[in-house]
Amino acid sequence: MAELTVRRLWKEYGSQVVLENLNLTVADHEFVTIVGASGCGKTTFLKMLLGIEQPSRGELLIDGKLLASEPDKERGIVFQRYSLFPHLSVLDNLLLGLELQGAPLLGKLFGVRRQQAISKASELLNAIGLYHARDKYPSQLSGGMQQRLSIAQSVICEPKILLLDEPFGALDPGITADMHELILKLWESRRMTIFMITHDVQESFKLGTRLLVFDKLRHDPQSPEAYGASITYDIPLRHSKPARSIAA
Amino acid sequence: MESSNDIQLLPLMPRLINFHPRRSSALALSALPFLLLMLAYLFGSSLRLAENPDDKLLPALGNIFSTFRQYAFEEDARSGEVLLWLDTFASLKRIGIALGISSAIALSAGLCLGIIPALRATLGSFVTVISMIPPLAILPILFIALGLGEVSKITLIVIGISPVMIRDLSQRCMELPAEQLIKAQTLGANSWLLVVRVVLPQILPRLLGALRLSLSSAWLFLISAEAIASTEGLGYRIFLVRRYLAMDVILPYVLWITLLAFSMDWLLRIASRKVFPWAEV
Ligand SMILES: Nc1ncnc2c1ncn2[C@@H]1O[C@H](COP(=O)(O)OP(=O)(O)OP(=O)(O)O)[C@@H](O)[C@H]1O
Ligand SMILES: [Mg+2]
C-alpha cells in the first residue's frame, strides 16, 4: 500500500521558481508517466520524491506520513546512466540490495542465506534475460542490458515507489519495446507505484495509467524565471491491463 | 590542390601519430636506448682507461662485476655480513613498513575526506598545505625529535608520500558518480555499508595506483635519510663509498636500486590486474 500525496508543493532555486503549487494524489499501484518541456522541472520533482532535493514549500506525504528527506529503500530509482556498480558482476549488482538489507555489519551474505538470495536473483535474471551474462561486469554490457539490470536491481528490493528518469532515453527503438514489456511485467507482478519521466509522448500513453503534463501556466517574457511549472494536464489513461497496452 | 595531395599520400605514408610499430619491433625499439647507453659507457670507459689505467670515474665492466660479486656473495671482513643483502634487507624493510603505513593512512584519511563533507571542509586545505611542505626540510626536526633510528627514517617517507596519496584517494571518492551513492541508499545502504560495499572496493585499485606513483619519491626519501644517518642500507653504502670515489660499487648499487624499484612497480601493476579485474575492462 502506498498512497502518495503532494500538497501545495513549491521548489525554488534562488530567485528561479522551478515548480509552483503542485497538488496531486496518486493511488497505490498507479503507473504515472510525466512529460513536459526540457528544463521545466520534471527531474526536480522526481528528486524531491526521492529525497535528494527538499521542497521549498509544501508537503510530500506517503500514506499520510511525511516523506523521509534522505533516499531510502521505500523508493527505488533508475537513472539514465551510472546507476550500476562497476566493481560488481551482474549477479553481485543484483544481490547488492538483498545483502545491504540482510547484513547490516558487512553488507555481505554467506552460506544458506546467500544461496537463497542467489536463487531469488537468478529468477529475476532470467526474467530480464541476463542470466547468461551473470558473471560479466557492467562495462561489458550493452546499454539496454545495463538498463534492464538497473531496473531489476531496484525492483528486487520491492520498493513501494519506483522512480524512472528517462530510463530508455539512450536506447534504440527496437530495444525500447522489449524494455516496455519488461517494466510492465514487473509493475504488474510487484504492485509498485511507478513514476516515469519520458520525452516520448507515445511511450507515456502506452505505459501509463495516468499522464501528467508539466508546463508553465503563466509566462513573463521580461523575467522568464519568475514563474514555475505546474501540472497542466492530469490525464487518466483507462487501461490498467498491461496486456492491452502492449497489444496497442 | 594541397588537400588532394594529402589524400593521395595518406595510404603510403601515415602521419607520425598514426604509425604504430608492431609488437616485435616495439620490443626491439624499447631495448634500443638501453643498448645505446651501454655502448656509450663502454666507449667512454675504454677511452678514459686507455689514457689513465687508474681512472676511477668509469671503471671497466670486469672491474664492476668483480666488486659486485664481492659485495653480493662474500662476507665483509669487518662485519662478517654479506653487505649487499644486509643493505637490501635494511632498505626494503624501511620502505616496506613506510609504504604499509602510508597506505593505511591514505586509505582511511582519503575515504573520510572524500565522503564526509564536514570533514573535508575542516581538513581539506590543511592536507593541501601539509602536502606542500618539502619533507627533506623537516628531516632535521625528525632526527631531533625521533632520534637517528629507524623511526625517523620511516616517518620521513610517510610524511613525504602520504599527503599526496590522501589527496589522490579523496579525489577519487569525490569522482564517484552521485547516482551510485544515491542508488545504494535506495537499496538500503547506510553510511557504513556505503563505505564497505561501494566506495572502498572502488578506490582500492586506485590505492595501488597511488602507491606506484609514490614509489620514486619513497626511494628518494629513503636514500636521503640513509645517507645522513644510518649504519646500513643501500643509500648509506653509496654515500659511504663515495669518499673513495668507488664508482665500481656505486654503479651496481644504483642499478640494483633501480631494479628493486622497477620490480615493486611491476608487482603492484600485476597485483592490481589480478585482484581488480573489473578496473581493467
Ligand atoms: N541544483 C540546481 N541549482 C539550480 N538550479 C537548478 C538545479 N537543478 C535544476 N535547476 C534548474 O531547475 C530547472 C529544472 O531542471 P530539471 O532538471 O528538473 O528539468 P527537466 O524537466 O528534468 O529537464 P529535462 O527534460 O531536460 O531533463 C532548470 O531550469 C534548471 O536550470
Ligand atoms: Mg530531467
Tab-separated table of N, CA, C and O and ligand atoms in Angstrom, chain A residues 12-14 16-19 36-47 53 80 165-166 197-199 214 225, ligand 1:
chain	number	residue	atom	x	y	z
A	12	GLU	N	12.061	26.276	-5.442
A	12	GLU	CA	12.788	27.429	-5.998
A	12	GLU	C	14.284	27.197	-5.848
A	12	GLU	O	14.743	26.639	-4.852
A	13	TYR	N	15.025	27.598	-6.857
A	13	TYR	CA	16.482	27.670	-6.722
A	13	TYR	C	16.845	29.143	-6.730
A	13	TYR	O	16.782	29.786	-7.774
A	14	GLY	N	17.194	29.708	-5.607
A	14	GLY	CA	17.460	31.142	-5.532
A	14	GLY	C	16.211	31.902	-5.945
A	14	GLY	O	15.131	31.683	-5.401
A	16	GLN	N	14.949	31.683	-8.924
A	16	GLN	CA	14.262	30.958	-10.002
A	16	GLN	C	13.199	30.028	-9.434
A	16	GLN	O	13.501	29.135	-8.637
A	17	VAL	N	11.959	30.279	-9.826
A	17	VAL	CA	10.890	29.372	-9.420
A	17	VAL	C	10.852	28.236	-10.434
A	17	VAL	O	10.701	28.471	-11.630
A	18	VAL	N	11.040	27.007	-9.976
A	18	VAL	CA	11.038	25.877	-10.904
A	18	VAL	C	9.659	25.220	-10.933
A	18	VAL	O	9.074	25.004	-11.988
A	19	LEU	N	9.128	24.932	-9.760
A	19	LEU	CA	7.803	24.304	-9.687
A	19	LEU	C	6.925	25.159	-8.792
A	19	LEU	O	7.376	25.646	-7.752
A	36	GLY	N	6.904	16.855	-20.408
A	36	GLY	CA	6.980	18.307	-20.284
A	36	GLY	C	8.216	18.812	-20.989
A	36	GLY	O	9.124	18.033	-21.281
A	37	ALA	N	8.236	20.130	-21.229
A	37	ALA	CA	9.354	20.717	-21.967
A	37	ALA	C	10.655	20.525	-21.187
A	37	ALA	O	10.646	20.376	-19.967
A	38	SER	N	11.757	20.543	-21.914
A	38	SER	CA	13.056	20.391	-21.266
A	38	SER	C	13.303	21.548	-20.304
A	38	SER	O	13.022	22.703	-20.620
A	39	GLY	N	13.779	21.236	-19.132
A	39	GLY	CA	14.114	22.267	-18.155
A	39	GLY	C	12.925	22.766	-17.357
A	39	GLY	O	13.031	23.751	-16.633
A	40	CYS	N	11.767	22.084	-17.450
A	40	CYS	CA	10.595	22.610	-16.751
A	40	CYS	C	10.472	22.046	-15.340
A	40	CYS	O	9.564	22.402	-14.608
A	41	GLY	N	11.349	21.141	-14.945
A	41	GLY	CA	11.338	20.727	-13.541
A	41	GLY	C	10.892	19.303	-13.282
A	41	GLY	O	10.596	18.943	-12.139
A	42	LYS	N	10.885	18.464	-14.307
A	42	LYS	CA	10.447	17.076	-14.101
A	42	LYS	C	11.432	16.320	-13.206
A	42	LYS	O	11.036	15.663	-12.245
A	43	THR	N	12.715	16.450	-13.547
A	43	THR	CA	13.719	15.763	-12.733
A	43	THR	C	13.722	16.307	-11.309
A	43	THR	O	13.860	15.552	-10.343
A	44	THR	N	13.531	17.610	-11.204
A	44	THR	CA	13.480	18.224	-9.872
A	44	THR	C	12.363	17.599	-9.043
A	44	THR	O	12.541	17.302	-7.851
A	45	PHE	N	11.215	17.385	-9.661
A	45	PHE	CA	10.090	16.756	-8.970
A	45	PHE	C	10.463	15.348	-8.507
A	45	PHE	O	10.220	14.965	-7.364
A	46	LEU	N	11.096	14.619	-9.414
A	46	LEU	CA	11.488	13.246	-9.067
A	46	LEU	C	12.509	13.242	-7.925
A	46	LEU	O	12.455	12.397	-7.035
A	47	LYS	N	13.425	14.214	-7.959
A	47	LYS	CA	14.440	14.300	-6.904
A	47	LYS	C	13.800	14.566	-5.551
A	47	LYS	O	14.287	14.087	-4.530
A	53	GLU	N	16.360	16.226	-3.004
A	53	GLU	CA	16.093	17.670	-3.005
A	53	GLU	C	14.913	17.892	-2.064
A	53	GLU	O	14.028	17.037	-1.979
A	80	GLN	N	19.233	7.616	-15.885
A	80	GLN	CA	19.524	7.345	-17.287
A	80	GLN	C	20.857	6.614	-17.423
A	80	GLN	O	21.025	5.771	-18.287
A	165	ASP	N	13.837	8.070	-14.404
A	165	ASP	CA	14.091	9.332	-15.102
A	165	ASP	C	14.614	9.035	-16.504
A	165	ASP	O	15.791	8.744	-16.676
A	166	GLU	N	13.753	9.129	-17.472
A	166	GLU	CA	14.084	8.816	-18.867
A	166	GLU	C	14.955	7.571	-18.971
A	166	GLU	O	16.049	7.611	-19.529
A	197	ILE	N	9.545	9.587	-15.980
A	197	ILE	CA	9.694	10.745	-16.868
A	197	ILE	C	10.079	10.245	-18.242
A	197	ILE	O	10.897	9.326	-18.360
A	198	THR	N	9.485	10.831	-19.269
A	198	THR	CA	9.882	10.446	-20.619
A	198	THR	C	9.754	11.641	-21.561
A	198	THR	O	9.011	12.590	-21.300
A	199	HIS	N	10.538	11.627	-22.610
A	199	HIS	CA	10.395	12.644	-23.652
A	199	HIS	C	9.467	12.160	-24.754
A	199	HIS	O	9.121	12.897	-25.656
A	214	PHE	N	3.755	18.578	-17.393
A	214	PHE	CA	4.295	19.730	-16.660
A	214	PHE	C	4.477	20.889	-17.629
A	214	PHE	O	5.061	20.732	-18.696
A	225	GLU	N	12.194	33.591	-15.250
A	225	GLU	CA	12.367	32.737	-14.079
A	225	GLU	C	11.352	33.027	-12.988
A	225	GLU	O	11.366	32.403	-11.933
C	1	LIG	N1	20.838	22.242	-8.335
C	1	LIG	C1	20.262	23.208	-9.062
C	1	LIG	N2	20.561	24.514	-8.815
C	1	LIG	C2	19.990	25.494	-9.519
C	1	LIG	N3	19.091	25.300	-10.491
C	1	LIG	C3	18.755	24.045	-10.791
C	1	LIG	C4	19.318	22.927	-10.095
C	1	LIG	N4	18.787	21.796	-10.610
C	1	LIG	C5	17.944	22.175	-11.564
C	1	LIG	N5	17.906	23.528	-11.680
C	1	LIG	C6	17.081	24.279	-12.616
C	1	LIG	O1	15.764	23.811	-12.497
C	1	LIG	C7	15.144	23.754	-13.768
C	1	LIG	C8	14.515	22.386	-13.955
C	1	LIG	O2	15.519	21.402	-14.087
C	1	LIG	P1	15.155	19.875	-14.291
C	1	LIG	O3	16.417	19.123	-14.333
C	1	LIG	O4	14.178	19.471	-13.269
C	1	LIG	O5	14.460	19.906	-15.731
C	1	LIG	P2	13.812	18.696	-16.522
C	1	LIG	O6	12.374	18.988	-16.666
C	1	LIG	O7	14.178	17.398	-15.908
C	1	LIG	O8	14.519	18.860	-17.931
C	1	LIG	P3	14.979	17.733	-18.963
C	1	LIG	O9	13.761	17.257	-19.649
C	1	LIG	O10	15.869	18.464	-19.904
C	1	LIG	O11	15.669	16.682	-18.200
C	1	LIG	C9	16.193	24.081	-14.801
C	1	LIG	O12	15.953	25.389	-15.271
C	1	LIG	C10	17.493	24.043	-14.050
C	1	LIG	O13	18.320	25.071	-14.518
